[in-house]
Coordinates of N, CA and C in Angstrom, one line a residue:
X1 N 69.0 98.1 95.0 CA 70.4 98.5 94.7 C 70.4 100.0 94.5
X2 N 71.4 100.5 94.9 CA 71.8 102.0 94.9 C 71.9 102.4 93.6
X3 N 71.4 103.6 93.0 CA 72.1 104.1 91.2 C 73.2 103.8 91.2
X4 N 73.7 104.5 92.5 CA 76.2 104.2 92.2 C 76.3 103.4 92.1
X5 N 76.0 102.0 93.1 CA 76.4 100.6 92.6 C 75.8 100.3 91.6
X6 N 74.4 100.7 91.1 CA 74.2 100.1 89.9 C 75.0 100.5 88.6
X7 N 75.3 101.9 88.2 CA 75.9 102.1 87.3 C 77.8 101.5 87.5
X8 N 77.8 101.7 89.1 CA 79.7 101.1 89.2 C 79.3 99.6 88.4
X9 N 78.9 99.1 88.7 CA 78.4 97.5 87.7 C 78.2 97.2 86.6
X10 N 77.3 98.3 86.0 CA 77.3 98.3 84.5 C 78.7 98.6 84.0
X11 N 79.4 99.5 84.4 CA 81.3 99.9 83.8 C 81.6 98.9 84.0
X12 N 81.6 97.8 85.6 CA 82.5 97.0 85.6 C 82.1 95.4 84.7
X13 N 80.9 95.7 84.6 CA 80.6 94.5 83.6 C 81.4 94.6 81.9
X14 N 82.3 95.8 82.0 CA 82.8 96.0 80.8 C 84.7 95.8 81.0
X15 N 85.0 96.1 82.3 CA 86.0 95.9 82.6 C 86.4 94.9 83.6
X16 N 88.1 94.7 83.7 CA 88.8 93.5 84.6 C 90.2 94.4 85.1
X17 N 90.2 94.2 85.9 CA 91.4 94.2 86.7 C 92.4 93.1 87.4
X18 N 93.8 93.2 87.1 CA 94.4 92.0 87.5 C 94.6 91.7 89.3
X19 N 94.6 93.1 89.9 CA 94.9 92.9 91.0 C 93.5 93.8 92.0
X20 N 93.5 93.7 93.0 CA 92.3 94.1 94.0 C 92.3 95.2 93.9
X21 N 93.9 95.6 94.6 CA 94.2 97.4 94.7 C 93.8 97.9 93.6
X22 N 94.3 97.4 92.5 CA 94.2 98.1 91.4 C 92.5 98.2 91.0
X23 N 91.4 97.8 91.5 CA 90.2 97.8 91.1 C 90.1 98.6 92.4
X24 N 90.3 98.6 93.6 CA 89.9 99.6 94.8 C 90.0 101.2 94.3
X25 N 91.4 101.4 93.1 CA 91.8 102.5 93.2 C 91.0 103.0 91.9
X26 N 90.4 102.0 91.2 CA 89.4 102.3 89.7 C 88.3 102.6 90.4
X27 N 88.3 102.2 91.9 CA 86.6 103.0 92.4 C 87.0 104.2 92.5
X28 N 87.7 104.3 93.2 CA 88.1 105.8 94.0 C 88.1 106.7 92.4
X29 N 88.5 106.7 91.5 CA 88.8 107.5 90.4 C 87.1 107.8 89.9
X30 N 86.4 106.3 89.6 CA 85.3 106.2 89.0 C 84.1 107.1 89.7
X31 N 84.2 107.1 90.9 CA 83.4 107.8 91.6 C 83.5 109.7 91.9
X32 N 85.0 109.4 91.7 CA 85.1 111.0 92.3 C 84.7 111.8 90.5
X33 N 85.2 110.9 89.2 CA 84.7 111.3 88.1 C 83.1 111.3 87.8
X34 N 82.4 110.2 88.3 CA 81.1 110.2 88.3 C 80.6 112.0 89.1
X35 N 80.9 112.0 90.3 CA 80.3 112.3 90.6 C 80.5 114.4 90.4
X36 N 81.3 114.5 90.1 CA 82.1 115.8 89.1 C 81.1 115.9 87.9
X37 N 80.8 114.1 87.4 CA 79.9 114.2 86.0 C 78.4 114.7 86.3
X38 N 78.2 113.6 87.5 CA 76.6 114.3 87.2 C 76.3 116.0 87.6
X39 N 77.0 116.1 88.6 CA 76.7 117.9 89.3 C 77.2 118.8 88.0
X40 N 77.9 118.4 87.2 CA 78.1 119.6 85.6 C 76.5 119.2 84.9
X41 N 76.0 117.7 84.8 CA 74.9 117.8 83.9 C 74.0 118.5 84.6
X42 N 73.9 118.2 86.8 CA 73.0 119.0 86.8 C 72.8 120.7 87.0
X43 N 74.4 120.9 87.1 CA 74.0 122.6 86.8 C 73.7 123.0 85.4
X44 N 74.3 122.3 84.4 CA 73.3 122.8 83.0 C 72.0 122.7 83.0
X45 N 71.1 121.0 83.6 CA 70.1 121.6 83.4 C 69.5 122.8 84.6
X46 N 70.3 123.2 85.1 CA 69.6 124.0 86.2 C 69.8 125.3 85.2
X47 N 70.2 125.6 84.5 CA 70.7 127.0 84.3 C 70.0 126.7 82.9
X48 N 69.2 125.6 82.1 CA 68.6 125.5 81.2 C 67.7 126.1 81.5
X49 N 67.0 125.1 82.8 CA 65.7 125.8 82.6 C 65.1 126.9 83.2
X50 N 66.2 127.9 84.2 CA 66.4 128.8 84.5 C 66.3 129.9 83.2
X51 N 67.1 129.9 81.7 CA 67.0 130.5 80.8 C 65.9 130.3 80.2
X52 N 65.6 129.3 79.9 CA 63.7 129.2 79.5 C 62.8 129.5 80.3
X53 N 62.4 129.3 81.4 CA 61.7 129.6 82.2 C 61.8 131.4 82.5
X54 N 62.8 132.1 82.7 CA 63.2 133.3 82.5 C 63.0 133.7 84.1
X55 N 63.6 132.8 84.6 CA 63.3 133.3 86.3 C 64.6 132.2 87.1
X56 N 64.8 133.1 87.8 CA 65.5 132.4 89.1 C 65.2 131.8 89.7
X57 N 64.3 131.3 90.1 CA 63.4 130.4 91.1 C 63.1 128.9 91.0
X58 N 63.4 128.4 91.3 CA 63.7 126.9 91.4 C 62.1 126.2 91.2
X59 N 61.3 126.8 91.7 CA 59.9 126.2 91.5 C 59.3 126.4 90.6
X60 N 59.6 127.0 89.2 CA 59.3 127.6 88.3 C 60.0 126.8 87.1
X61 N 60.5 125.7 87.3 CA 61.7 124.8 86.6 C 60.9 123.6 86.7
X62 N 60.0 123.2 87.2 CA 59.6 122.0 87.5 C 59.0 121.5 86.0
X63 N 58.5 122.0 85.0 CA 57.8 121.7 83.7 C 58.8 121.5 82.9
X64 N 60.6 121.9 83.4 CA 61.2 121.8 82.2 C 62.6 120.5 82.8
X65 N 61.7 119.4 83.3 CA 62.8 118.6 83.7 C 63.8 118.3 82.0
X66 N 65.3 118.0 82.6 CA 65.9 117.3 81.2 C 65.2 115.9 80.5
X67 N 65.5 115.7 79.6 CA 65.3 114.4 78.9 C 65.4 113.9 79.7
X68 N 66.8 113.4 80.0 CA 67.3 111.7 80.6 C 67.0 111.6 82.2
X69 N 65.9 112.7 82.6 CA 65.9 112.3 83.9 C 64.0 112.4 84.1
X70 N 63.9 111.5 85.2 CA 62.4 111.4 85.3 C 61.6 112.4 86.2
X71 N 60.6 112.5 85.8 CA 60.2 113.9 86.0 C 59.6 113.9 87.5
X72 N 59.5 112.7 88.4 CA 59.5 113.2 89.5 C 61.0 113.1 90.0
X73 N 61.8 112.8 89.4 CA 62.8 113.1 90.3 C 63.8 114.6 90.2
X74 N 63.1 115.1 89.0 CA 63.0 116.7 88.6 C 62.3 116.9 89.1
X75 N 61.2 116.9 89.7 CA 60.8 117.9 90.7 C 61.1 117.6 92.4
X76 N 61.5 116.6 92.1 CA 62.4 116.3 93.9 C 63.4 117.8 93.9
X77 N 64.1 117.6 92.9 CA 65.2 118.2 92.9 C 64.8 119.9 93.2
X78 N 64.1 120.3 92.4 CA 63.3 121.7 92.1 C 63.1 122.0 93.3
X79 N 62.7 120.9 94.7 CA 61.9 121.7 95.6 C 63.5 121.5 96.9
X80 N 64.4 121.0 96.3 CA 65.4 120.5 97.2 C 65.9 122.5 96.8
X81 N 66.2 122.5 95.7 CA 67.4 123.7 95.3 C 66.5 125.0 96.0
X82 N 65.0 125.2 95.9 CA 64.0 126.4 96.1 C 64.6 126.2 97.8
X83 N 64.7 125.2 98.6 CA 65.0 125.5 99.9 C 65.5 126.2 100.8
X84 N 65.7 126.7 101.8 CA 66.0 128.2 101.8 C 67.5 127.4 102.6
X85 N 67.6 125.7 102.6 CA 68.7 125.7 103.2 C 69.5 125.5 102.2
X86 N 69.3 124.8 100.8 CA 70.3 124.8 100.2 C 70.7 126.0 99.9
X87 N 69.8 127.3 99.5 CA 70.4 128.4 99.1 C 71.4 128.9 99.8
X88 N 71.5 128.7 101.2 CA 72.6 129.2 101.9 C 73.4 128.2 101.7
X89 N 73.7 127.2 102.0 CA 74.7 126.3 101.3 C 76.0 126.3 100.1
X90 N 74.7 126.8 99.4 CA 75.3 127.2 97.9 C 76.3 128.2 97.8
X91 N 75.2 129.1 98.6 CA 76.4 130.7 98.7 C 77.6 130.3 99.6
X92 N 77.3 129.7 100.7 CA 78.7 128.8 101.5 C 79.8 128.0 100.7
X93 N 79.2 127.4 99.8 CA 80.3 126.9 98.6 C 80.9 127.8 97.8
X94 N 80.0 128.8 97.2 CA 81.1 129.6 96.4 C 82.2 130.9 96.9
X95 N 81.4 131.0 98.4 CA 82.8 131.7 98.9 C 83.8 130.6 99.1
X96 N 83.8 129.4 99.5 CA 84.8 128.6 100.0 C 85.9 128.6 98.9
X97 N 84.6 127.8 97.6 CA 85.3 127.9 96.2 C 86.3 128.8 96.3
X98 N 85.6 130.5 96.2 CA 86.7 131.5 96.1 C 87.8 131.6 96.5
X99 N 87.8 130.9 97.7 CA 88.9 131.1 98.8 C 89.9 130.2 98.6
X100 N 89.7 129.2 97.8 CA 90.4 127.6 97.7 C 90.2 127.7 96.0
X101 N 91.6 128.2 95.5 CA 91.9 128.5 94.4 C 92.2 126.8 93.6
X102 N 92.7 126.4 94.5 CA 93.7 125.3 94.0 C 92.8 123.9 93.9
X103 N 91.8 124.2 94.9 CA 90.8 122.8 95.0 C 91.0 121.9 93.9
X104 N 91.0 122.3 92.5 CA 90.8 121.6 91.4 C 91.8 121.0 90.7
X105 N 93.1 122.0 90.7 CA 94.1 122.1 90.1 C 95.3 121.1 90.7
X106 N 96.2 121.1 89.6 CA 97.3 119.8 89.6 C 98.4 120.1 89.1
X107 N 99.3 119.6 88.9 CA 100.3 119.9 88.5 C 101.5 119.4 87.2
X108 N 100.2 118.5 86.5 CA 100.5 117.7 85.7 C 100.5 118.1 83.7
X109 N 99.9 119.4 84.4 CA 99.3 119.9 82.8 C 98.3 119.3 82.0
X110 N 98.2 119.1 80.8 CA 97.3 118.6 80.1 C 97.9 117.5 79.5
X111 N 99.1 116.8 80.1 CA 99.5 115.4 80.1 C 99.1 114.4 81.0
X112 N 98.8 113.3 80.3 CA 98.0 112.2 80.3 C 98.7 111.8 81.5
X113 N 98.2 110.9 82.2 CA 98.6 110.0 83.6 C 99.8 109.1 82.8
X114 N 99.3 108.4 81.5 CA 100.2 107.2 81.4 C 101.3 108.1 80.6
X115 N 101.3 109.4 80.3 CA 102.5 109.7 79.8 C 103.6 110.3 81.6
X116 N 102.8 111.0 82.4 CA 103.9 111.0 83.3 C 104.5 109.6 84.3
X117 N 103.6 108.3 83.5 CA 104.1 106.9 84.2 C 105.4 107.5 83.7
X118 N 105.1 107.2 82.3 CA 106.0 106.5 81.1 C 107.8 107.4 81.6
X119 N 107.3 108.9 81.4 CA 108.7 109.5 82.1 C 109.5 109.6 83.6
X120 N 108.7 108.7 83.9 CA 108.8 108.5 85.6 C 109.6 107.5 85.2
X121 N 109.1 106.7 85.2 CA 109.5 105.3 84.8 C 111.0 105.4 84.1
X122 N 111.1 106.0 83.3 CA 112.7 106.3 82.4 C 113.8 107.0 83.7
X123 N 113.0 108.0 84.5 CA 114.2 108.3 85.3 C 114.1 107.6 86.6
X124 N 113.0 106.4 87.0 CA 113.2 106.0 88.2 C 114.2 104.4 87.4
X125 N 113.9 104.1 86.5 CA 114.9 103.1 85.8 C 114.2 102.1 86.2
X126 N 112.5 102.1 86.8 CA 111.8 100.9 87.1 C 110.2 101.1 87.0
X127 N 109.1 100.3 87.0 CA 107.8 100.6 86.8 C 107.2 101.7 88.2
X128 N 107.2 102.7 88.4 CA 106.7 103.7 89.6 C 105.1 103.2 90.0
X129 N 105.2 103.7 91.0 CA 103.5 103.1 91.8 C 102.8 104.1 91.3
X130 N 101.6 103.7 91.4 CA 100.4 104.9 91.7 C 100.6 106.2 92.4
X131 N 101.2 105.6 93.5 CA 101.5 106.9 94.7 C 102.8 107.7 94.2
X132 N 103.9 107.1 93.7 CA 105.1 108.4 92.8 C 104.1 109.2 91.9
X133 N 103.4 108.6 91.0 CA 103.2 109.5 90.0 C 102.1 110.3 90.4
X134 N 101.3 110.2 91.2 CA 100.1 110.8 91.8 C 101.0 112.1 92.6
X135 N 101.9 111.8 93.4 CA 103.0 112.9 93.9 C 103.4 113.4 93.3
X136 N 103.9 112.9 92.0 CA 104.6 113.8 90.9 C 104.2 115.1 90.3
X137 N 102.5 114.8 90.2 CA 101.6 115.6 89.7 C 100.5 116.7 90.3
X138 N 100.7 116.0 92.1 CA 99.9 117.0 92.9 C 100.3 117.9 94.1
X139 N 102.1 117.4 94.0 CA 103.1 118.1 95.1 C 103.3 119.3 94.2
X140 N 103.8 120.5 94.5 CA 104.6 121.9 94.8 C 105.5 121.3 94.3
X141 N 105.8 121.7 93.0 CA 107.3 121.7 92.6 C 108.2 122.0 93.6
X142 N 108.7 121.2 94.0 CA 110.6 121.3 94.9 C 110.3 121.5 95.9
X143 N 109.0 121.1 96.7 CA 108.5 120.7 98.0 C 108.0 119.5 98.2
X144 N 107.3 118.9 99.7 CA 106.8 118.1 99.7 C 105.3 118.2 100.0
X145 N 105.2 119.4 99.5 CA 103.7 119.8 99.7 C 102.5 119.6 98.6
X146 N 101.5 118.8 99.3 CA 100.4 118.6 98.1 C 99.7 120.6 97.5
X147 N 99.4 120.0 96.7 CA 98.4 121.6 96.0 C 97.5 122.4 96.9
X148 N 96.8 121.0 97.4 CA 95.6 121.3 98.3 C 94.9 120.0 99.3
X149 N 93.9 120.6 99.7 CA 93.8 119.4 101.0 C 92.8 118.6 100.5
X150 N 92.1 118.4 98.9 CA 91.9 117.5 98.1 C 92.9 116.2 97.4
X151 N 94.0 116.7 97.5 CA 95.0 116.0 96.6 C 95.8 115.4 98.0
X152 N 95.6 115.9 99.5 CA 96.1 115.2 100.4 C 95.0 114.0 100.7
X153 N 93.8 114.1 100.8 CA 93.1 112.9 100.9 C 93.5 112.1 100.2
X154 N 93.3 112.5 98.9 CA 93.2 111.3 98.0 C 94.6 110.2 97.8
X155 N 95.4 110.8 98.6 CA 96.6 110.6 98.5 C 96.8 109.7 100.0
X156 N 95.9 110.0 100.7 CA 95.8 109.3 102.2 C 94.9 108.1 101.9
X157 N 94.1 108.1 100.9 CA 92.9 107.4 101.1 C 94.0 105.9 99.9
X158 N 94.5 106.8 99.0 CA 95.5 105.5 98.0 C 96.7 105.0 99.4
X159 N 96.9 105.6 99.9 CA 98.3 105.1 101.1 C 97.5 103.9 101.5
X160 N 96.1 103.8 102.6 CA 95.2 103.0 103.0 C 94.8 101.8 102.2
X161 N 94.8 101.9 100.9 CA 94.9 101.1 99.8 C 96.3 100.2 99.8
X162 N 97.0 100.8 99.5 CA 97.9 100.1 100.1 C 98.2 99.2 100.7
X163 N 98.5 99.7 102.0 CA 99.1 99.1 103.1 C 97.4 97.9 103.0
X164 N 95.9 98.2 102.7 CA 95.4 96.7 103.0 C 95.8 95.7 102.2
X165 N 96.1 95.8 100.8 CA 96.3 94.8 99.9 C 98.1 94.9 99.8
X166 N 98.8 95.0 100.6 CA 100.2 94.8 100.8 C 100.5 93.5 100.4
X167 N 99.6 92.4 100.7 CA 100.1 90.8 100.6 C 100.2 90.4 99.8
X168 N 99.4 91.5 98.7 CA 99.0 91.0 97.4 C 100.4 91.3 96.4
X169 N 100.9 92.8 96.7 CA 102.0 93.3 95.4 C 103.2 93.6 96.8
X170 N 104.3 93.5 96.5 CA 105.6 94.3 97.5 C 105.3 95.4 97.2
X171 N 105.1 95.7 95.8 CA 105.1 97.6 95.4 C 104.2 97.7 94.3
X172 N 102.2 97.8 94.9 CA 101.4 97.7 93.9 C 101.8 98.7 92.8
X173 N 101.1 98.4 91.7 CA 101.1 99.5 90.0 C 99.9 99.4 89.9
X174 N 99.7 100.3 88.9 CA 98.7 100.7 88.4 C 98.6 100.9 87.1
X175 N 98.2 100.6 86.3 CA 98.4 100.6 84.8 C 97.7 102.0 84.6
X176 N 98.2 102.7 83.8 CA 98.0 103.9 83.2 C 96.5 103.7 82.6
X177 N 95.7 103.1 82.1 CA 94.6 102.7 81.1 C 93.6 103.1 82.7
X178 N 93.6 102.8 83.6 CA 92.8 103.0 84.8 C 92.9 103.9 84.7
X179 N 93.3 104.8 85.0 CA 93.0 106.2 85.3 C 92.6 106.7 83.8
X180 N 93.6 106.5 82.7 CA 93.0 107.7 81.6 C 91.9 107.1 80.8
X181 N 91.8 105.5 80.8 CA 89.9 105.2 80.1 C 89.3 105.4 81.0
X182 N 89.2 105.4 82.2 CA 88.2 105.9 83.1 C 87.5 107.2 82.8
X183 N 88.5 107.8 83.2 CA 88.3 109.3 83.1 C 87.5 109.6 81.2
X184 N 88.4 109.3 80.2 CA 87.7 109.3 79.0 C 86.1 108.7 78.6
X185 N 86.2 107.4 79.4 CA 84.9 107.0 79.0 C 83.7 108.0 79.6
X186 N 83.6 107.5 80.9 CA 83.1 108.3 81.8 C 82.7 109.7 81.5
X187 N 83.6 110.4 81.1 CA 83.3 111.9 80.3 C 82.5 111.9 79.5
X188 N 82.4 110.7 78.3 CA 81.6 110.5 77.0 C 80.0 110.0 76.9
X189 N 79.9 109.4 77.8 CA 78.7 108.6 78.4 C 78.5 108.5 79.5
X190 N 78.8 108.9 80.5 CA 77.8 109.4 81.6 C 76.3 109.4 81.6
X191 N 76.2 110.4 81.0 CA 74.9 110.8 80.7 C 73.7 109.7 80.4
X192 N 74.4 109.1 79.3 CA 73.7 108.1 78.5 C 73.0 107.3 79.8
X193 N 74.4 106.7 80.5 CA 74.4 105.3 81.6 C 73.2 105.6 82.5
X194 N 73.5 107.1 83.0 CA 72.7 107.2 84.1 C 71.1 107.1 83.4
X195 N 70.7 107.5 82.1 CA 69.8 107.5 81.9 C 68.9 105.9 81.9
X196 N 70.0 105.3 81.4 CA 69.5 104.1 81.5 C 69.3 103.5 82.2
X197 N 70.8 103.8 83.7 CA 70.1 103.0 84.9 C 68.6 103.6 85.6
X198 N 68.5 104.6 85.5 CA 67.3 105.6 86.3 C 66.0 104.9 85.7
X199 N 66.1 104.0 84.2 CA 64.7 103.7 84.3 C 64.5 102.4 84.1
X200 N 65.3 101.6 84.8 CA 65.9 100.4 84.9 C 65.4 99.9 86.5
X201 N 65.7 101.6 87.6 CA 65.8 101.1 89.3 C 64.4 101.9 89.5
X202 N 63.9 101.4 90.2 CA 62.7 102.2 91.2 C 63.1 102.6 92.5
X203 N 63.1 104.0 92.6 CA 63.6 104.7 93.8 C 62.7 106.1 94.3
X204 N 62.1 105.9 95.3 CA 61.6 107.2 95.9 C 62.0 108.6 95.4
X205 N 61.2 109.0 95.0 CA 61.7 110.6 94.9 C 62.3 111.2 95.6
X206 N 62.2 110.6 97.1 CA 63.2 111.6 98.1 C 64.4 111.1 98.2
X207 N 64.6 109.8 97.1 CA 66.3 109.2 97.1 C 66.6 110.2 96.0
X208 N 66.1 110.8 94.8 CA 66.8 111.5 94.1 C 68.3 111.7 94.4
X209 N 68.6 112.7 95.2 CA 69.9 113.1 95.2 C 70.7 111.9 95.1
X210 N 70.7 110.7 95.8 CA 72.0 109.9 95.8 C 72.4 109.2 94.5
X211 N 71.6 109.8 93.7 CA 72.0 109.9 91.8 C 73.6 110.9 91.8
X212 N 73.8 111.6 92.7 CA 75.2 112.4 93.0 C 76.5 111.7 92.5
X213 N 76.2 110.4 93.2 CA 77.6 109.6 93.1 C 78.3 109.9 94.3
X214 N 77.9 110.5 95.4 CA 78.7 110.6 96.7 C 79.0 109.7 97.8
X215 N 79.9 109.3 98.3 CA 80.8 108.0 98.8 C 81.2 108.4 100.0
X216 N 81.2 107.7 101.3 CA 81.7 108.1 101.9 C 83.1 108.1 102.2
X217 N 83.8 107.4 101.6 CA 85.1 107.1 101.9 C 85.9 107.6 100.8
X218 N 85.4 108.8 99.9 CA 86.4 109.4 99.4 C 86.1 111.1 99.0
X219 N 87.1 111.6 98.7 CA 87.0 112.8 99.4 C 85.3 113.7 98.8
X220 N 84.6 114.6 99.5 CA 84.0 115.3 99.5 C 83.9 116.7 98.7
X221 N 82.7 117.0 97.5 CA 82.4 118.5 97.4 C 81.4 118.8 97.1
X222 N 81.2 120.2 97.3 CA 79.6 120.5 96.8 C 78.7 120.1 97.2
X223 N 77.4 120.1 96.5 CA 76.4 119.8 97.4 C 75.4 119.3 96.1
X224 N 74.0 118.8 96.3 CA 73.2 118.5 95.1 C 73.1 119.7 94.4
X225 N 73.0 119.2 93.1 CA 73.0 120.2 92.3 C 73.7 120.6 91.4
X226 N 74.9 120.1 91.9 CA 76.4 120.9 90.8 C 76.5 122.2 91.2
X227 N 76.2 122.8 92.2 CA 76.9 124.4 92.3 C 78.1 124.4 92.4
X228 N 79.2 123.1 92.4 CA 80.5 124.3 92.4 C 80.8 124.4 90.6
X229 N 79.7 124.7 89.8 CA 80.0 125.1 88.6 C 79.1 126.3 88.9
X230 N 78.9 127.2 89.6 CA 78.3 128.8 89.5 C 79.3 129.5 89.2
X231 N 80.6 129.3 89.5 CA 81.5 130.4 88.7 C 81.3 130.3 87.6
X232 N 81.0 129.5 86.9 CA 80.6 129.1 85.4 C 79.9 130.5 84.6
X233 N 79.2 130.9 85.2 CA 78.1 132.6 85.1 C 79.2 133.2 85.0
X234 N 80.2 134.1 85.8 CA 81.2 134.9 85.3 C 81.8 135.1 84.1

């Protein structure tokens, strides 16, 4: 079994969902937070042992793998980043980065999902789907334009959701607790999980990277490693 399915399993051995869609769309969340989670741990430790080590060089890092990860799969990694292809890669991401201001950004503020239900809900005078409030928070004020061509995927890939489990709801919901314990747990223990699944699964060194959390069916960034945290240095 794969790390992602193994750790998507351990969460969901903790959780239930009442309807399909609504567990289809706890992947899609779980994954794209997973996988945001691991690329921040692993640019810290990249930039750990970059500061200890006192050199830029990726092969020079190999003695200071992190705790929670095993040390050949720290040095999988060490000889993945030294590559002369990921180095161009990386620089390919942060001009893009530079270029795509909005990649990240939303429109919701630092309010919670289940509070823009909750006010949706008061002026729609009924329970709003996933897809209103997901619009609510990633369209252009007083257009019908998403932020960016991140927030249109994900927004194409929840439509698809949809329309398969139609038979199930006339007009699926989503409970607010999906998206904001997700996201909270997930933030809190990550780390921990992964540590535990990694020495739990036996996996080739050259599978390392698919510790990423990357999916193919939902949207795409960056590359191993966590570089789209190098603006982080500025």
């Amino acid at each position: 079994m794969e790390v992602q399915e193994l750790l998507y399993q351990m969460f969901m051995s903790n959780h239930r969902f009442k309807r399909r869609l609504d567990e289809a769309r706890s992947r899609l969340v779980w994954t794209m937070t997973a996988r945001s989670n691991i690329k921040h741990l692993l640019y810290n430790a990249r930039k750990n042992a970059e500061k200890v080590s006192q050199s830029a060089d990726p092969t020079l890092w190999r003695e200071r793998a992190p705790s929670w990860m095993r040390r050949d799969y720290w040095e999988t990694l060490c000889n993945i980043w030294a590559a002369e292809r990921w180095q161009q890669t990386s620089t390919i991401m942060k001009v893009n980065r530079a270029a795509d201001l909005e990649a990240n950004m939303h429109t919701g503020g630092s309010v919670s999902f289940a509070t823009h239900q909750s006010r949706l809900e008061k002026e729609l005078k009924r329970l709003p789907t996933f897809q209103e409030v997901f619009d609510r928070t990633h369209k252009k004020k007083g257009t019908d334009q998403y932020i960016s061509d991140r927030a249109r995927e994900v927004a194409s890939y929840s439509q698809q959701m949809t329309e398969k489990y139609a038979g199930e709801d006339e007009q699926p919901q989503l409970d607010p607790e999906v998206t904001d314990a997700l996201q909270a747990q997930l933030s809190q223990t990550l780390s921990q999980v992964i540590s535990q699944a990694l020495s739990q699964v036996s996996i080739p060194p050259q599978a390392a990277p698919s510790t990423s959390a990357q999916a193919s069916h939902v949207p795409s960034s960056g590359g191993v490693g966590g570089d789209e945290h190098e603006d982080e240095d500025s």
